PDB file of C-alpha atoms in Angstrom:
ATOM      1  CA  MET A   1     138.279 100.907  61.692  1.00 58.00           C
ATOM      2  CA  THR A   2     135.089 101.013  59.623  1.00 58.00           C
ATOM      3  CA  CYS A   3     131.901 103.006  60.012  1.00 62.00           C
ATOM      4  CA  ASP A   4     128.509 103.384  58.381  1.00 66.00           C
ATOM      5  CA  ALA A   5     127.748 106.599  56.524  1.00 69.00           C
ATOM      6  CA  ALA A   6     125.318 107.872  59.170  1.00 65.00           C
ATOM      7  CA  GLY A   7     127.952 107.501  61.873  1.00 81.00           C
ATOM      8  CA  ILE A   8     130.441 109.889  60.246  1.00 89.00           C
ATOM      9  CA  GLY A   9     130.021 113.232  61.958  1.00 88.00           C
ATOM     10  CA  SER A  10     132.258 115.606  60.018  1.00 94.00           C
ATOM     11  CA  PRO A  11     134.558 115.966  56.993  1.00 96.00           C
ATOM     12  CA  ASP A  12     137.577 115.707  59.313  1.00 95.00           C
ATOM     13  CA  GLU A  13     136.299 112.403  60.677  1.00 95.00           C
ATOM     14  CA  LEU A  14     135.804 111.087  57.147  1.00 96.00           C
ATOM     15  CA  ALA A  15     139.309 112.242  56.171  1.00 95.00           C
ATOM     16  CA  ARG A  16     140.782 110.381  59.153  1.00 95.00           C
ATOM     17  CA  LEU A  17     138.788 107.285  58.274  1.00 95.00           C
ATOM     18  CA  LEU A  18     139.930 107.395  54.645  1.00 95.00           C
ATOM     19  CA  GLU A  19     143.541 107.846  55.768  1.00 94.00           C
ATOM     20  CA  GLU A  20     143.250 104.709  57.889  1.00 93.00           C
ATOM     21  CA  HIS A  21     142.382 102.907  54.668  1.00 92.00           C
ATOM     22  CA  GLY A  22     145.262 104.337  52.665  1.00 89.00           C
ATOM     23  CA  TYR A  23     143.740 107.438  51.052  1.00 94.00           C
ATOM     24  CA  LEU A  24     144.856 110.976  51.891  1.00 93.00           C
ATOM     25  CA  ALA A  25     142.001 113.377  51.112  1.00 93.00           C
ATOM     26  CA  ASP A  26     142.447 117.127  51.351  1.00 92.00           C
ATOM     27  CA  GLU A  27     139.856 119.338  53.033  1.00 94.00           C
ATOM     28  CA  GLY A  28     137.909 120.078  49.853  1.00 95.00           C
ATOM     29  CA  LEU A  29     137.574 116.453  48.776  1.00 96.00           C
ATOM     30  CA  ALA A  30     136.772 115.229  52.295  1.00 96.00           C
ATOM     31  CA  THR A  31     134.044 117.868  52.568  1.00 97.00           C
ATOM     32  CA  ALA A  32     132.542 116.965  49.172  1.00 97.00           C
ATOM     33  CA  ALA A  33     132.538 113.251  50.018  1.00 97.00           C
ATOM     34  CA  PHE A  34     131.063 113.886  53.472  1.00 97.00           C
ATOM     35  CA  LEU A  35     128.241 116.015  52.059  1.00 97.00           C
ATOM     36  CA  ALA A  36     127.498 113.398  49.392  1.00 96.00           C
ATOM     37  CA  LEU A  37     127.116 110.765  52.109  1.00 95.00           C
ATOM     38  CA  ARG A  38     125.097 113.012  54.427  1.00 94.00           C
ATOM     39  CA  MET A  39     122.790 114.320  51.679  1.00 93.00           C
ATOM     40  CA  ARG A  40     122.565 110.926  49.915  1.00 92.00           C
ATOM     41  CA  ARG A  41     123.640 112.466  46.641  1.00 94.00           C
ATOM     42  CA  PRO A  42     126.013 111.030  44.030  1.00 96.00           C
ATOM     43  CA  LEU A  43     129.513 112.508  44.058  1.00 97.00           C
ATOM     44  CA  PHE A  44     130.779 113.542  40.621  1.00 97.00           C
ATOM     45  CA  LEU A  45     134.580 113.683  40.430  1.00 97.00           C
ATOM     46  CA  GLU A  46     136.416 115.212  37.494  1.00 96.00           C
ATOM     47  CA  GLY A  47     140.135 115.592  36.958  1.00 92.00           C
ATOM     48  CA  GLU A  48     143.015 114.289  34.927  1.00 89.00           C
ATOM     49  CA  ALA A  49     143.748 110.590  34.885  1.00 87.00           C
ATOM     50  CA  GLY A  50     145.745 109.360  37.859  1.00 87.00           C
ATOM     51  CA  VAL A  51     144.750 111.983  40.437  1.00 91.00           C
ATOM     52  CA  GLY A  52     142.882 109.496  42.663  1.00 92.00           C
ATOM     53  CA  LYS A  53     139.231 109.561  41.587  1.00 95.00           C
ATOM     54  CA  THR A  54     138.763 105.800  41.348  1.00 95.00           C
ATOM     55  CA  ALA A  55     140.943 105.226  44.406  1.00 94.00           C
ATOM     56  CA  LEU A  56     138.609 107.406  46.487  1.00 96.00           C
ATOM     57  CA  ALA A  57     135.650 105.134  45.734  1.00 97.00           C
ATOM     58  CA  ALA A  58     137.678 102.065  46.727  1.00 96.00           C
ATOM     59  CA  ALA A  59     138.838 103.696  49.970  1.00 96.00           C
ATOM     60  CA  LEU A  60     135.302 104.875  50.728  1.00 96.00           C
ATOM     61  CA  ALA A  61     134.008 101.315  50.331  1.00 96.00           C
ATOM     62  CA  ARG A  62     136.660 100.025  52.744  1.00 95.00           C
ATOM     63  CA  ALA A  63     135.910 102.824  55.204  1.00 94.00           C
ATOM     64  CA  LEU A  64     132.180 102.062  55.143  1.00 94.00           C
ATOM     65  CA  ASP A  65     132.787  98.289  55.193  1.00 94.00           C
ATOM     66  CA  ALA A  66     130.625  98.044  52.074  1.00 95.00           C
ATOM     67  CA  PRO A  67     131.245  96.190  48.815  1.00 96.00           C
ATOM     68  CA  LEU A  68     132.555  98.252  45.916  1.00 97.00           C
ATOM     69  CA  ILE A  69     130.461  97.650  42.798  1.00 97.00           C
ATOM     70  CA  ARG A  70     132.154  99.055  39.708  1.00 97.00           C
ATOM     71  CA  LEU A  71     130.642  99.896  36.354  1.00 96.00           C
ATOM     72  CA  GLN A  72     133.372 100.661  33.831  1.00 96.00           C
ATOM     73  CA  CYS A  73     131.933 102.883  31.113  1.00 95.00           C
ATOM     74  CA  TYR A  74     132.919 102.687  27.451  1.00 93.00           C
ATOM     75  CA  GLU A  75     131.595 103.737  24.072  1.00 92.00           C
ATOM     76  CA  GLY A  76     128.604 101.612  23.121  1.00 91.00           C
ATOM     77  CA  LEU A  77     127.670 100.640  26.683  1.00 91.00           C
ATOM     78  CA  ASP A  78     123.907 100.235  26.919  1.00 86.00           C
ATOM     79  CA  ALA A  79     121.398  99.809  29.721  1.00 83.00           C
ATOM     80  CA  ALA A  80     121.153  96.025  29.340  1.00 82.00           C
ATOM     81  CA  GLN A  81     124.903  95.583  29.816  1.00 88.00           C
ATOM     82  CA  ALA A  82     124.843  97.776  32.909  1.00 91.00           C
ATOM     83  CA  LEU A  83     121.580  96.518  34.434  1.00 90.00           C
ATOM     84  CA  TYR A  84     120.821  92.852  33.905  1.00 88.00           C
ATOM     85  CA  ASP A  85     120.632  90.029  31.422  1.00 87.00           C
ATOM     86  CA  TRP A  86     118.834  86.709  31.294  1.00 84.00           C
ATOM     87  CA  ASP A  87     120.904  83.550  31.667  1.00 83.00           C
ATOM     88  CA  PHE A  88     119.828  81.926  28.405  1.00 84.00           C
ATOM     89  CA  PRO A  89     121.926  78.732  28.758  1.00 85.00           C
ATOM     90  CA  ARG A  90     120.399  77.983  32.151  1.00 87.00           C
ATOM     91  CA  GLN A  91     116.932  78.826  30.878  1.00 78.00           C
ATOM     92  CA  LEU A  92     117.427  76.399  27.995  1.00 86.00           C
ATOM     93  CA  LEU A  93     118.598  73.642  30.335  1.00 86.00           C
ATOM     94  CA  HIS A  94     115.552  74.234  32.539  1.00 81.00           C
ATOM     95  CA  LEU A  95     113.288  74.078  29.509  1.00 79.00           C
ATOM     96  CA  ARG A  96     114.785  70.785  28.361  1.00 83.00           C
ATOM     97  CA  ALA A  97     114.548  69.324  31.861  1.00 82.00           C
ATOM     98  CA  ALA A  98     110.898  70.349  32.071  1.00 78.00           C
ATOM     99  CA  GLU A  99     110.161  68.796  28.689  1.00 74.00           C
ATOM    100  CA  ALA A 100     111.912  65.577  29.728  1.00 80.00           C
ATOM    101  CA  ALA A 101     109.755  65.515  32.854  1.00 78.00           C
ATOM    102  CA  GLY A 102     106.624  65.795  30.710  1.00 76.00           C
ATOM    103  CA  VAL A 103     105.634  69.338  31.708  1.00 73.00           C
ATOM    104  CA  THR A 104     103.276  70.707  29.060  1.00 71.00           C
ATOM    105  CA  ASP A 105     101.820  73.739  30.850  1.00 71.00           C
ATOM    106  CA  VAL A 106     103.132  76.572  28.644  1.00 66.00           C
ATOM    107  CA  ASP A 107     102.163  79.371  31.049  1.00 69.00           C
ATOM    108  CA  ARG A 108     103.913  77.618  33.928  1.00 72.00           C
ATOM    109  CA  LEU A 109     107.044  77.062  31.854  1.00 71.00           C
ATOM    110  CA  GLU A 110     107.150  80.701  30.771  1.00 71.00           C
ATOM    111  CA  SER A 111     106.756  81.966  34.324  1.00 71.00           C
ATOM    112  CA  GLU A 112     109.520  79.635  35.505  1.00 75.00           C
ATOM    113  CA  LEU A 113     111.885  80.732  32.743  1.00 78.00           C
ATOM    114  CA  TYR A 114     111.647  84.348  33.820  1.00 77.00           C
ATOM    115  CA  ASP A 115     112.195  83.683  37.491  1.00 80.00           C
ATOM    116  CA  ARG A 116     114.701  85.752  39.486  1.00 80.00           C
ATOM    117  CA  ARG A 117     117.114  82.796  39.696  1.00 85.00           C
ATOM    118  CA  PHE A 118     117.741  83.088  35.942  1.00 84.00           C
ATOM    119  CA  LEU A 119     118.490  86.805  36.091  1.00 87.00           C
ATOM    120  CA  LEU A 120     122.125  87.892  35.807  1.00 88.00           C
ATOM    121  CA  ALA A 121     122.526  91.090  37.789  1.00 89.00           C
ATOM    122  CA  ARG A 122     124.930  93.572  36.231  1.00 93.00           C
ATOM    123  CA  PRO A 123     126.557  96.348  38.314  1.00 95.00           C
ATOM    124  CA  LEU A 124     123.600  98.751  38.523  1.00 94.00           C
ATOM    125  CA  LEU A 125     121.108  96.083  39.580  1.00 93.00           C
ATOM    126  CA  ARG A 126     123.605  94.605  42.066  1.00 94.00           C
ATOM    127  CA  ALA A 127     124.040  98.043  43.625  1.00 94.00           C
ATOM    128  CA  LEU A 128     120.275  98.462  44.030  1.00 93.00           C
ATOM    129  CA  GLU A 129     119.973  95.049  45.669  1.00 92.00           C
ATOM    130  CA  THR A 130     123.016  95.380  47.933  1.00 93.00           C
ATOM    131  CA  ALA A 131     122.758  97.483  51.061  1.00 90.00           C
ATOM    132  CA  PRO A 132     124.992  99.120  51.959  1.00 92.00           C
ATOM    133  CA  SER A 133     127.197  99.403  48.885  1.00 95.00           C
ATOM    134  CA  VAL A 134     129.403 101.884  47.055  1.00 97.00           C
ATOM    135  CA  LEU A 135     128.637 102.156  43.345  1.00 97.00           C
ATOM    136  CA  LEU A 136     131.503 103.426  41.204  1.00 97.00           C
ATOM    137  CA  ILE A 137     130.472 104.592  37.726  1.00 97.00           C
ATOM    138  CA  ASP A 138     133.932 104.973  36.270  1.00 97.00           C
ATOM    139  CA  GLU A 139     134.816 107.216  33.324  1.00 96.00           C
ATOM    140  CA  VAL A 140     131.233 108.173  32.555  1.00 95.00           C
ATOM    141  CA  ASP A 141     132.549 110.585  29.915  1.00 93.00           C
ATOM    142  CA  ARG A 142     133.395 107.565  27.731  1.00 93.00           C
ATOM    143  CA  ALA A 143     129.752 106.434  27.548  1.00 93.00           C
ATOM    144  CA  ASP A 144     127.255 107.650  24.948  1.00 90.00           C
ATOM    145  CA  ASP A 145     124.613 110.327  25.427  1.00 86.00           C
ATOM    146  CA  GLU A 146     121.858 107.687  25.476  1.00 87.00           C
ATOM    147  CA  PHE A 147     123.427 105.866  28.401  1.00 90.00           C
ATOM    148  CA  GLU A 148     123.954 109.145  30.205  1.00 88.00           C
ATOM    149  CA  ALA A 149     120.223 109.876  29.873  1.00 86.00           C
ATOM    150  CA  PHE A 150     119.427 106.460  31.315  1.00 87.00           C
ATOM    151  CA  LEU A 151     121.747 107.098  34.261  1.00 89.00           C
ATOM    152  CA  LEU A 152     119.957 110.364  34.920  1.00 87.00           C
ATOM    153  CA  GLU A 153     116.677 108.505  35.470  1.00 82.00           C
ATOM    154  CA  MET A 154     118.222 105.687  37.485  1.00 86.00           C
ATOM    155  CA  LEU A 155     120.069 108.046  39.856  1.00 88.00           C
ATOM    156  CA  SER A 156     116.905 110.070  40.409  1.00 86.00           C
ATOM    157  CA  ASP A 157     114.752 107.161  41.599  1.00 87.00           C
ATOM    158  CA  PHE A 158     117.246 104.393  42.454  1.00 91.00           C
ATOM    159  CA  ALA A 159     114.775 102.011  40.872  1.00 88.00           C
ATOM    160  CA  ILE A 160     114.582 100.035  37.652  1.00 86.00           C
ATOM    161  CA  SER A 161     111.751  98.241  35.897  1.00 84.00           C
ATOM    162  CA  ILE A 162     112.201  94.654  34.728  1.00 86.00           C
ATOM    163  CA  PRO A 163     109.216  93.839  32.483  1.00 83.00           C
ATOM    164  CA  GLU A 164     109.080  90.169  33.496  1.00 83.00           C
ATOM    165  CA  LEU A 165     109.511  90.794  37.241  1.00 82.00           C
ATOM    166  CA  GLY A 166     108.344  94.319  38.003  1.00 83.00           C
ATOM    167  CA  THR A 167     110.110  97.236  39.663  1.00 86.00           C
ATOM    168  CA  VAL A 168     113.256  96.779  41.726  1.00 87.00           C
ATOM    169  CA  ARG A 169     113.796  99.643  44.150  1.00 89.00           C
ATOM    170  CA  ALA A 170     116.756 100.116  46.453  1.00 89.00           C
ATOM    171  CA  ALA A 171     115.826  99.640  50.096  1.00 89.00           C
ATOM    172  CA  GLU A 172     118.867 101.787  50.874  1.00 91.00           C
ATOM    173  CA  PRO A 173     120.359 103.785  47.985  1.00 92.00           C
ATOM    174  CA  PRO A 174     124.029 103.014  47.340  1.00 95.00           C
ATOM    175  CA  SER A 175     126.712 105.625  47.885  1.00 95.00           C
ATOM    176  CA  VAL A 176     127.506 106.635  44.298  1.00 97.00           C
ATOM    177  CA  VAL A 177     130.782 107.991  42.914  1.00 98.00           C
ATOM    178  CA  LEU A 178     130.949 109.012  39.248  1.00 97.00           C
ATOM    179  CA  THR A 179     134.302 109.811  37.659  1.00 97.00           C
ATOM    180  CA  SER A 180     135.229 111.633  34.469  1.00 96.00           C
ATOM    181  CA  ASN A 181     138.562 112.382  32.814  1.00 92.00           C
ATOM    182  CA  ARG A 182     136.747 115.077  30.826  1.00 89.00           C
ATOM    183  CA  THR A 183     137.367 113.559  27.407  1.00 87.00           C
ATOM    184  CA  ARG A 184     133.991 115.148  26.643  1.00 89.00           C
ATOM    185  CA  GLU A 185     131.575 117.319  28.576  1.00 89.00           C
ATOM    186  CA  VAL A 186     128.973 115.460  30.617  1.00 90.00           C
ATOM    187  CA  HIS A 187     125.496 116.965  30.356  1.00 89.00           C
ATOM    188  CA  ASP A 188     124.434 119.498  32.948  1.00 91.00           C
ATOM    189  CA  ALA A 189     121.302 117.500  33.778  1.00 91.00           C
ATOM    190  CA  LEU A 190     123.412 114.646  35.133  1.00 91.00           C
ATOM    191  CA  LYS A 191     125.733 116.957  37.039  1.00 91.00           C
ATOM    192  CA  ARG A 192     122.743 118.648  38.665  1.00 91.00           C
ATOM    193  CA  ARG A 193     121.858 115.331  40.334  1.00 92.00           C
ATOM    194  CA  CYS A 194     125.309 115.203  41.904  1.00 94.00           C
ATOM    195  CA  LEU A 195     127.674 117.072  44.157  1.00 96.00           C
ATOM    196  CA  TYR A 196     130.685 118.106  42.078  1.00 96.00           C
ATOM    197  CA  HIS A 197     134.389 118.208  42.884  1.00 97.00           C
ATOM    198  CA  TRP A 198     137.426 118.766  40.678  1.00 96.00           C
ATOM    199  CA  LEU A 199     140.521 116.847  41.763  1.00 94.00           C
ATOM    200  CA  GLU A 200     143.781 118.690  41.251  1.00 92.00           C
ATOM    201  CA  HIS A 201     147.195 117.107  41.223  1.00 92.00           C
ATOM    202  CA  PRO A 202     148.452 117.079  44.822  1.00 92.00           C
ATOM    203  CA  SER A 203     150.927 119.532  46.245  1.00 93.00           C
ATOM    204  CA  TYR A 204     154.513 118.388  46.682  1.00 95.00           C
ATOM    205  CA  GLU A 205     154.028 117.798  50.413  1.00 95.00           C
ATOM    206  CA  ARG A 206     150.852 115.791  49.922  1.00 93.00           C
ATOM    207  CA  GLU A 207     152.379 113.723  47.128  1.00 96.00           C
ATOM    208  CA  VAL A 208     155.312 112.810  49.361  1.00 96.00           C
ATOM    209  CA  ALA A 209     152.821 111.832  52.070  1.00 95.00           C
ATOM    210  CA  VAL A 210     150.851 109.684  49.614  1.00 94.00           C
ATOM    211  CA  ILE A 211     153.983 107.847  48.439  1.00 95.00           C
ATOM    212  CA  ARG A 212     155.073 107.235  52.026  1.00 95.00           C
ATOM    213  CA  ARG A 213     151.607 106.081  53.029  1.00 93.00           C
ATOM    214  CA  ARG A 214     151.053 103.760  50.074  1.00 92.00           C
ATOM    215  CA  LEU A 215     154.645 102.514  49.782  1.00 94.00           C
ATOM    216  CA  PRO A 216     156.096 102.422  53.298  1.00 94.00           C
ATOM    217  CA  HIS A 217     159.118 100.441  52.074  1.00 94.00           C
ATOM    218  CA  VAL A 218     160.281 103.396  49.925  1.00 95.00           C
ATOM    219  CA  ALA A 219     162.977 105.496  51.598  1.00 94.00           C
ATOM    220  CA  ASP A 220     161.955 109.029  52.548  1.00 95.00           C
ATOM    221  CA  ARG A 221     164.634 110.602  50.350  1.00 95.00           C
ATOM    222  CA  LEU A 222     163.544 108.610  47.306  1.00 95.00           C
ATOM    223  CA  ALA A 223     159.876 109.467  47.918  1.00 96.00           C
ATOM    224  CA  GLU A 224     160.803 113.161  48.049  1.00 96.00           C
ATOM    225  CA  GLN A 225     162.877 112.930  44.851  1.00 95.00           C
ATOM    226  CA  VAL A 226     160.097 111.157  42.943  1.00 96.00           C
ATOM    227  CA  ALA A 227     157.467 113.645  44.108  1.00 96.00           C
ATOM    228  CA  ARG A 228     159.682 116.615  43.190  1.00 95.00           C
ATOM    229  CA  ALA A 229     160.415 115.218  39.736  1.00 95.00           C
ATOM    230  CA  ALA A 230     156.722 114.452  39.137  1.00 95.00           C
ATOM    231  CA  GLN A 231     155.833 118.024  40.070  1.00 94.00           C
ATOM    232  CA  ARG A 232     158.365 119.326  37.543  1.00 93.00           C
ATOM    233  CA  LEU A 233     157.089 116.982  34.842  1.00 94.00           C
ATOM    234  CA  ARG A 234     153.584 118.373  35.300  1.00 93.00           C
ATOM    235  CA  ALA A 235     154.936 121.839  34.581  1.00 91.00           C
ATOM    236  CA  GLU A 236     156.187 120.648  31.195  1.00 90.00           C
ATOM    237  CA  ASP A 237     154.101 120.761  28.014  1.00 89.00           C
ATOM    238  CA  LEU A 238     153.387 117.023  27.924  1.00 92.00           C
ATOM    239  CA  LEU A 239     150.671 115.024  26.176  1.00 92.00           C
ATOM    240  CA  LYS A 240     149.987 113.135  29.414  1.00 92.00           C
ATOM    241  CA  PRO A 241     151.382 114.660  32.602  1.00 92.00           C
ATOM    242  CA  PRO A 242     151.948 112.020  35.285  1.00 94.00           C
ATOM    243  CA  GLY A 243     149.374 111.516  38.016  1.00 93.00           C
ATOM    244  CA  VAL A 244     149.881 110.171  41.496  1.00 93.00           C
ATOM    245  CA  ALA A 245     149.408 106.661  40.125  1.00 92.00           C
ATOM    246  CA  GLU A 246     152.465 107.157  37.904  1.00 95.00           C
ATOM    247  CA  SER A 247     154.486 108.566  40.803  1.00 96.00           C
ATOM    248  CA  LEU A 248     153.725 105.421  42.784  1.00 96.00           C
ATOM    249  CA  ASP A 249     154.686 103.239  39.816  1.00 96.00           C
ATOM    250  CA  TRP A 250     157.922 105.194  39.412  1.00 96.00           C
ATOM    251  CA  ALA A 251     158.876 104.781  43.050  1.00 97.00           C
ATOM    252  CA  GLN A 252     158.120 101.056  42.900  1.00 96.00           C
ATOM    253  CA  ALA A 253     160.159 100.648  39.715  1.00 96.00           C
ATOM    254  CA  LEU A 254     163.155 102.383  41.285  1.00 96.00           C
ATOM    255  CA  VAL A 255     162.947 100.180  44.375  1.00 96.00           C
ATOM    256  CA  ALA A 256     162.662  97.069  42.193  1.00 96.00           C
ATOM    257  CA  LEU A 257     165.935  98.055  40.494  1.00 94.00           C
ATOM    258  CA  GLY A 258     167.603  98.631  43.839  1.00 94.00           C
ATOM    259  CA  ALA A 259     168.047 102.372  43.236  1.00 92.00           C
ATOM    260  CA  ARG A 260     168.706 104.421  46.348  1.00 89.00           C
ATOM    261  CA  ASP A 261     168.400 107.773  44.584  1.00 91.00           C
ATOM    262  CA  LEU A 262     166.618 109.189  41.582  1.00 94.00           C
ATOM    263  CA  ASP A 263     169.533 110.235  39.379  1.00 92.00           C
ATOM    264  CA  PRO A 264     169.735 110.701  35.583  1.00 92.00           C
ATOM    265  CA  ASP A 265     170.753 107.070  35.029  1.00 92.00           C
ATOM    266  CA  SER A 266     167.992 105.507  37.137  1.00 93.00           C
ATOM    267  CA  ALA A 267     165.466 108.001  35.759  1.00 93.00           C
ATOM    268  CA  ALA A 268     166.332 107.070  32.163  1.00 93.00           C
ATOM    269  CA  LEU A 269     165.919 103.367  32.933  1.00 93.00           C
ATOM    270  CA  THR A 270     162.517 103.807  34.599  1.00 95.00           C
ATOM    271  CA  LEU A 271     161.010 106.658  32.578  1.00 95.00           C
ATOM    272  CA  GLY A 272     158.424 104.289  31.110  1.00 95.00           C
ATOM    273  CA  ALA A 273     156.846 103.973  34.551  1.00 95.00           C
ATOM    274  CA  VAL A 274     155.957 107.654  34.653  1.00 95.00           C
ATOM    275  CA  LEU A 275     155.663 108.817  31.013  1.00 95.00           C
ATOM    276  CA  LYS A 276     153.503 106.707  28.713  1.00 94.00           C
ATOM    277  CA  TYR A 277     153.950 108.576  25.421  1.00 95.00           C
ATOM    278  CA  ARG A 278     157.086 108.406  23.283  1.00 95.00           C
ATOM    279  CA  GLU A 279     156.779 112.095  22.449  1.00 95.00           C
ATOM    280  CA  ASP A 280     156.772 112.998  26.159  1.00 94.00           C
ATOM    281  CA  GLN A 281     159.831 110.870  26.831  1.00 94.00           C
ATOM    282  CA  ARG A 282     161.681 112.489  23.933  1.00 93.00           C
ATOM    283  CA  ARG A 283     160.763 115.987  25.111  1.00 91.00           C
ATOM    284  CA  VAL A 284     161.997 115.292  28.637  1.00 91.00           C
ATOM    285  CA  THR A 285     165.209 113.533  27.665  1.00 90.00           C
ATOM    286  CA  ALA A 286     166.023 116.195  25.068  1.00 88.00           C
ATOM    287  CA  GLY A 287     166.038 118.811  27.805  1.00 81.00           C
ATOM    288  CA  GLY A 288     168.350 116.699  29.917  1.00 83.00           C
ATOM    289  CA  LEU A 289     167.292 114.553  32.836  1.00 87.00           C
ATOM    290  CA  ASP A 290     169.815 116.316  35.064  1.00 83.00           C
ATOM    291  CA  VAL A 291     167.779 119.517  34.594  1.00 74.00           C
ATOM    292  CA  LEU A 292     164.592 117.674  35.579  1.00 79.00           C
ATOM    293  CA  LEU A 293     166.242 116.244  38.674  1.00 81.00           C
ATOM    294  CA  GLY A 294     168.291 119.310  39.626  1.00 70.00           C
ATOM    295  CA  GLY A 295     168.069 120.114  43.285  1.00 51.00           C
ATOM    296  CA  GLY A 296     166.900 116.543  44.120  1.00 46.00           C
TER     297      GLY A 296
END
């Protein structure tokens, strides 16, 4: 089942719709996402890596039957890389073809070279031109302050100016999800344009439900053991506590090895699926995997 944003009547309805598309949202997240859709405001999600921020945007796109347009942020990203670029090879070919055909009108050639057909739309421009759409601005905390300031303007007006073509304005603003792993603080001015929600690691019961929902071929007992062990790992002093994504990887790895239970031997063999730092693996194994798995 899919639905447009205007047709979703409540947070509970949105939660049910997201669940149909493989995402289990708790009441707080479902309410934040519903209000963002209803108020046409960007949704700013913060939380540790692996708690489901990016997955929410993907599930929301499926629920709304809208394309997901993703902008992956990184240090050095600038407006041109996120907005648009001119297709210089095609422009050059057009110029050579025009010269071969004997076209000498310089003004005509220049106007043709900067035609919309030679414009390469990057994620932000594609989102403005695609209605409806879900725009995911992923890991915005990795971008520079300058790009953050540009985003502030773009998200205020949902319009951009292309000097050669004029202003492009969204006929219908995209549904926007911004994510941050909080590697640095994002400026208050950007957050003020958004509705904010912090994603916690799920409870044991919800994590079991997520594993069962996403990996129906995993036995219930194994799903419970993985979720319990992941919860205990998060209580340890680790460099990178596992998120739900790692729990899913761990369960898949165990199934791939044919393991029926999560015991010290199978845990040792598959620890790289859930802990991605050598120091964390050493800390956990030094304490004894049987202690980690006790009661499983």
